[in-house]
Amino acid sequence: EKNLEYQFFVGTPKLSPDKKHKINFWCNWDIDVFEVYSILSDKNNNEIERKKIIEKSPYDGEFIYYVKWKWLDHTKVLLEDKYKYGNNEKWEIEIKP
């Protein structure tokens, strides 16, 4: 009714192995939808790309507080659900700067 929105960055950005890019994740969690976006930026924090990578029911969003991510190489990032009551899902994100 009041159109409340809960939007936040997840953790802190991580610099790529080649030190040219940073990746972070942004969450939009409201009464109707739960979405996670990857945000790719250059090393000066200028956003290059924002891409939706997860969309779920809002009831399935609690895992976002427990995710971990790491660069696999300078073109791939692994995002992992580490919530003990979660589904232990993993998402591999391809980076194309």
Short mmCIF file of N, CA and C in Angstrom, two decimals, residues 4-74:
data_model
loop_
_atom_site.label_atom_id
_atom_site.label_comp_id
_atom_site.label_asym_id
_atom_site.label_seq_id
_atom_site.Cartn_x
_atom_site.Cartn_y
_atom_site.Cartn_z
N LEU A 4 6.58 0.52 -0.26
CA LEU A 4 7.88 0.44 0.40
C LEU A 4 8.84 -0.39 -0.45
N GLU A 5 10.08 0.04 -0.52
CA GLU A 5 11.11 -0.69 -1.26
C GLU A 5 12.31 -0.87 -0.36
N TYR A 6 12.91 -2.04 -0.44
CA TYR A 6 14.11 -2.35 0.32
C TYR A 6 15.20 -2.65 -0.71
N GLN A 7 16.11 -1.73 -0.89
CA GLN A 7 17.17 -1.86 -1.88
C GLN A 7 18.51 -1.60 -1.21
N PHE A 8 19.50 -2.47 -1.50
CA PHE A 8 20.78 -2.32 -0.82
C PHE A 8 21.88 -3.03 -1.59
N PHE A 9 23.12 -2.60 -1.34
CA PHE A 9 24.29 -3.30 -1.86
C PHE A 9 24.60 -4.47 -0.93
N VAL A 10 25.06 -5.55 -1.51
CA VAL A 10 25.40 -6.74 -0.75
C VAL A 10 26.92 -6.73 -0.54
N GLY A 11 27.35 -6.54 0.70
CA GLY A 11 28.79 -6.53 0.98
C GLY A 11 29.52 -5.37 0.35
N THR A 12 30.78 -5.60 0.03
CA THR A 12 31.62 -4.58 -0.57
C THR A 12 32.15 -5.07 -1.92
N PRO A 13 32.45 -4.15 -2.84
CA PRO A 13 32.96 -4.56 -4.16
C PRO A 13 34.29 -5.29 -4.04
N LYS A 14 34.52 -6.21 -4.98
CA LYS A 14 35.79 -6.93 -5.02
C LYS A 14 36.48 -6.67 -6.35
N LEU A 15 37.77 -6.38 -6.26
CA LEU A 15 38.59 -6.07 -7.42
C LEU A 15 38.96 -7.34 -8.17
N SER A 16 38.92 -7.28 -9.49
CA SER A 16 39.25 -8.44 -10.33
C SER A 16 40.73 -8.78 -10.22
N PRO A 17 41.11 -10.01 -10.59
CA PRO A 17 42.52 -10.41 -10.53
C PRO A 17 43.43 -9.53 -11.39
N ASP A 18 42.91 -9.03 -12.52
CA ASP A 18 43.73 -8.16 -13.36
C ASP A 18 43.66 -6.69 -12.93
N LYS A 19 42.93 -6.40 -11.85
CA LYS A 19 42.82 -5.08 -11.23
C LYS A 19 42.21 -4.02 -12.15
N LYS A 20 41.41 -4.46 -13.13
CA LYS A 20 40.77 -3.51 -14.05
C LYS A 20 39.31 -3.26 -13.72
N HIS A 21 38.67 -4.20 -13.01
CA HIS A 21 37.25 -4.09 -12.74
C HIS A 21 36.92 -4.44 -11.29
N LYS A 22 35.75 -4.00 -10.89
CA LYS A 22 35.20 -4.37 -9.58
C LYS A 22 33.82 -4.95 -9.82
N ILE A 23 33.43 -5.86 -8.95
CA ILE A 23 32.06 -6.38 -9.01
C ILE A 23 31.43 -6.28 -7.64
N ASN A 24 30.16 -5.94 -7.66
CA ASN A 24 29.36 -5.92 -6.45
C ASN A 24 27.97 -6.39 -6.82
N PHE A 25 27.13 -6.59 -5.83
CA PHE A 25 25.78 -7.06 -6.07
C PHE A 25 24.80 -6.13 -5.37
N TRP A 26 23.68 -5.91 -6.02
CA TRP A 26 22.65 -5.00 -5.53
C TRP A 26 21.35 -5.77 -5.46
N CYS A 27 20.62 -5.58 -4.38
CA CYS A 27 19.39 -6.33 -4.13
C CYS A 27 18.18 -5.40 -4.10
N ASN A 28 17.13 -5.82 -4.77
CA ASN A 28 15.82 -5.16 -4.71
C ASN A 28 14.86 -6.18 -4.13
N TRP A 29 14.38 -5.90 -2.93
CA TRP A 29 13.54 -6.86 -2.21
C TRP A 29 12.30 -6.14 -1.74
N ASP A 30 11.18 -6.42 -2.38
CA ASP A 30 9.94 -5.80 -1.93
C ASP A 30 8.86 -6.86 -1.78
N ILE A 31 7.64 -6.47 -1.58
CA ILE A 31 6.58 -7.41 -1.28
C ILE A 31 6.24 -8.34 -2.44
N ASP A 32 6.55 -7.91 -3.66
CA ASP A 32 6.19 -8.69 -4.85
C ASP A 32 7.34 -9.45 -5.49
N VAL A 33 8.57 -9.00 -5.27
CA VAL A 33 9.69 -9.59 -6.00
C VAL A 33 10.99 -9.47 -5.20
N PHE A 34 11.87 -10.42 -5.45
CA PHE A 34 13.23 -10.39 -4.91
C PHE A 34 14.17 -10.52 -6.11
N GLU A 35 15.03 -9.53 -6.31
CA GLU A 35 15.95 -9.51 -7.45
C GLU A 35 17.36 -9.19 -6.99
N VAL A 36 18.32 -9.84 -7.64
CA VAL A 36 19.73 -9.54 -7.38
C VAL A 36 20.36 -9.18 -8.72
N TYR A 37 21.11 -8.09 -8.73
CA TYR A 37 21.80 -7.61 -9.91
C TYR A 37 23.30 -7.64 -9.67
N SER A 38 24.06 -7.99 -10.70
CA SER A 38 25.51 -7.82 -10.62
C SER A 38 25.81 -6.43 -11.15
N ILE A 39 26.76 -5.77 -10.51
CA ILE A 39 27.16 -4.43 -10.93
C ILE A 39 28.66 -4.46 -11.20
N LEU A 40 28.99 -4.30 -12.46
CA LEU A 40 30.38 -4.27 -12.89
C LEU A 40 30.79 -2.81 -13.03
N SER A 41 31.93 -2.47 -12.46
CA SER A 41 32.44 -1.10 -12.59
C SER A 41 33.93 -1.15 -12.87
N ASP A 42 34.46 -0.02 -13.33
CA ASP A 42 35.90 0.04 -13.52
C ASP A 42 36.56 0.31 -12.17
N LYS A 43 37.86 0.35 -12.15
CA LYS A 43 38.56 0.50 -10.87
C LYS A 43 38.32 1.87 -10.23
N ASN A 44 37.77 2.82 -11.00
CA ASN A 44 37.44 4.15 -10.47
C ASN A 44 35.98 4.25 -10.05
N ASN A 45 35.31 3.11 -9.95
CA ASN A 45 33.91 3.00 -9.52
C ASN A 45 32.90 3.58 -10.50
N ASN A 46 33.25 3.68 -11.78
CA ASN A 46 32.29 4.09 -12.80
C ASN A 46 31.56 2.83 -13.28
N GLU A 47 30.24 2.84 -13.13
CA GLU A 47 29.46 1.66 -13.48
C GLU A 47 29.53 1.38 -14.98
N ILE A 48 29.81 0.12 -15.32
CA ILE A 48 29.89 -0.31 -16.72
C ILE A 48 28.63 -1.07 -17.10
N GLU A 49 28.18 -1.96 -16.20
CA GLU A 49 27.03 -2.80 -16.52
C GLU A 49 26.30 -3.20 -15.25
N ARG A 50 24.98 -3.22 -15.36
CA ARG A 50 24.11 -3.73 -14.29
C ARG A 50 23.22 -4.79 -14.93
N LYS A 51 23.28 -6.02 -14.39
CA LYS A 51 22.58 -7.13 -15.03
C LYS A 51 21.84 -7.95 -13.97
N LYS A 52 20.55 -8.22 -14.21
CA LYS A 52 19.78 -9.04 -13.28
C LYS A 52 20.25 -10.48 -13.40
N ILE A 53 20.61 -11.08 -12.26
CA ILE A 53 21.09 -12.46 -12.29
C ILE A 53 20.20 -13.42 -11.52
N ILE A 54 19.38 -12.88 -10.60
CA ILE A 54 18.50 -13.73 -9.81
C ILE A 54 17.15 -13.04 -9.66
N GLU A 55 16.09 -13.80 -9.85
CA GLU A 55 14.74 -13.32 -9.53
C GLU A 55 14.00 -14.47 -8.86
N LYS A 56 13.49 -14.20 -7.67
CA LYS A 56 12.81 -15.24 -6.88
C LYS A 56 11.61 -14.62 -6.18
N SER A 57 10.87 -15.50 -5.53
CA SER A 57 9.79 -15.05 -4.67
C SER A 57 10.40 -14.29 -3.49
N PRO A 58 9.74 -13.26 -2.99
CA PRO A 58 10.29 -12.52 -1.85
C PRO A 58 10.50 -13.40 -0.61
N TYR A 59 9.80 -14.51 -0.54
CA TYR A 59 9.94 -15.40 0.61
C TYR A 59 11.23 -16.21 0.57
N ASP A 60 11.88 -16.22 -0.58
CA ASP A 60 13.11 -17.00 -0.75
C ASP A 60 14.37 -16.14 -0.73
N GLY A 61 14.28 -14.92 -0.22
CA GLY A 61 15.39 -13.99 -0.33
C GLY A 61 16.38 -13.96 0.83
N GLU A 62 16.09 -14.63 1.90
CA GLU A 62 16.93 -14.52 3.09
C GLU A 62 18.38 -14.93 2.87
N PHE A 63 18.61 -15.81 1.90
CA PHE A 63 19.98 -16.28 1.63
C PHE A 63 20.92 -15.13 1.28
N ILE A 64 20.39 -14.00 0.82
CA ILE A 64 21.24 -12.91 0.34
C ILE A 64 22.15 -12.38 1.44
N TYR A 65 21.76 -12.52 2.68
CA TYR A 65 22.60 -12.06 3.79
C TYR A 65 23.82 -12.95 4.02
N TYR A 66 23.84 -14.12 3.38
CA TYR A 66 24.90 -15.10 3.61
C TYR A 66 25.70 -15.44 2.36
N VAL A 67 25.46 -14.74 1.25
CA VAL A 67 26.17 -15.08 0.02
C VAL A 67 27.65 -14.70 0.14
N LYS A 68 28.45 -15.45 -0.60
CA LYS A 68 29.89 -15.18 -0.74
C LYS A 68 30.17 -15.15 -2.23
N TRP A 69 31.15 -14.35 -2.63
CA TRP A 69 31.53 -14.36 -4.03
C TRP A 69 33.01 -14.17 -4.18
N LYS A 70 33.50 -14.67 -5.32
CA LYS A 70 34.92 -14.55 -5.60
C LYS A 70 35.12 -14.56 -7.11
N TRP A 71 36.19 -13.93 -7.53
CA TRP A 71 36.58 -13.95 -8.93
C TRP A 71 37.24 -15.30 -9.20
N LEU A 72 36.81 -15.99 -10.25
CA LEU A 72 37.45 -17.24 -10.67
C LEU A 72 38.63 -16.92 -11.59
N ASP A 73 38.45 -15.92 -12.43
CA ASP A 73 39.51 -15.35 -13.27
C ASP A 73 39.02 -13.95 -13.65
N HIS A 74 39.67 -13.28 -14.58
CA HIS A 74 39.26 -11.89 -14.86
C HIS A 74 37.98 -11.78 -15.69
#
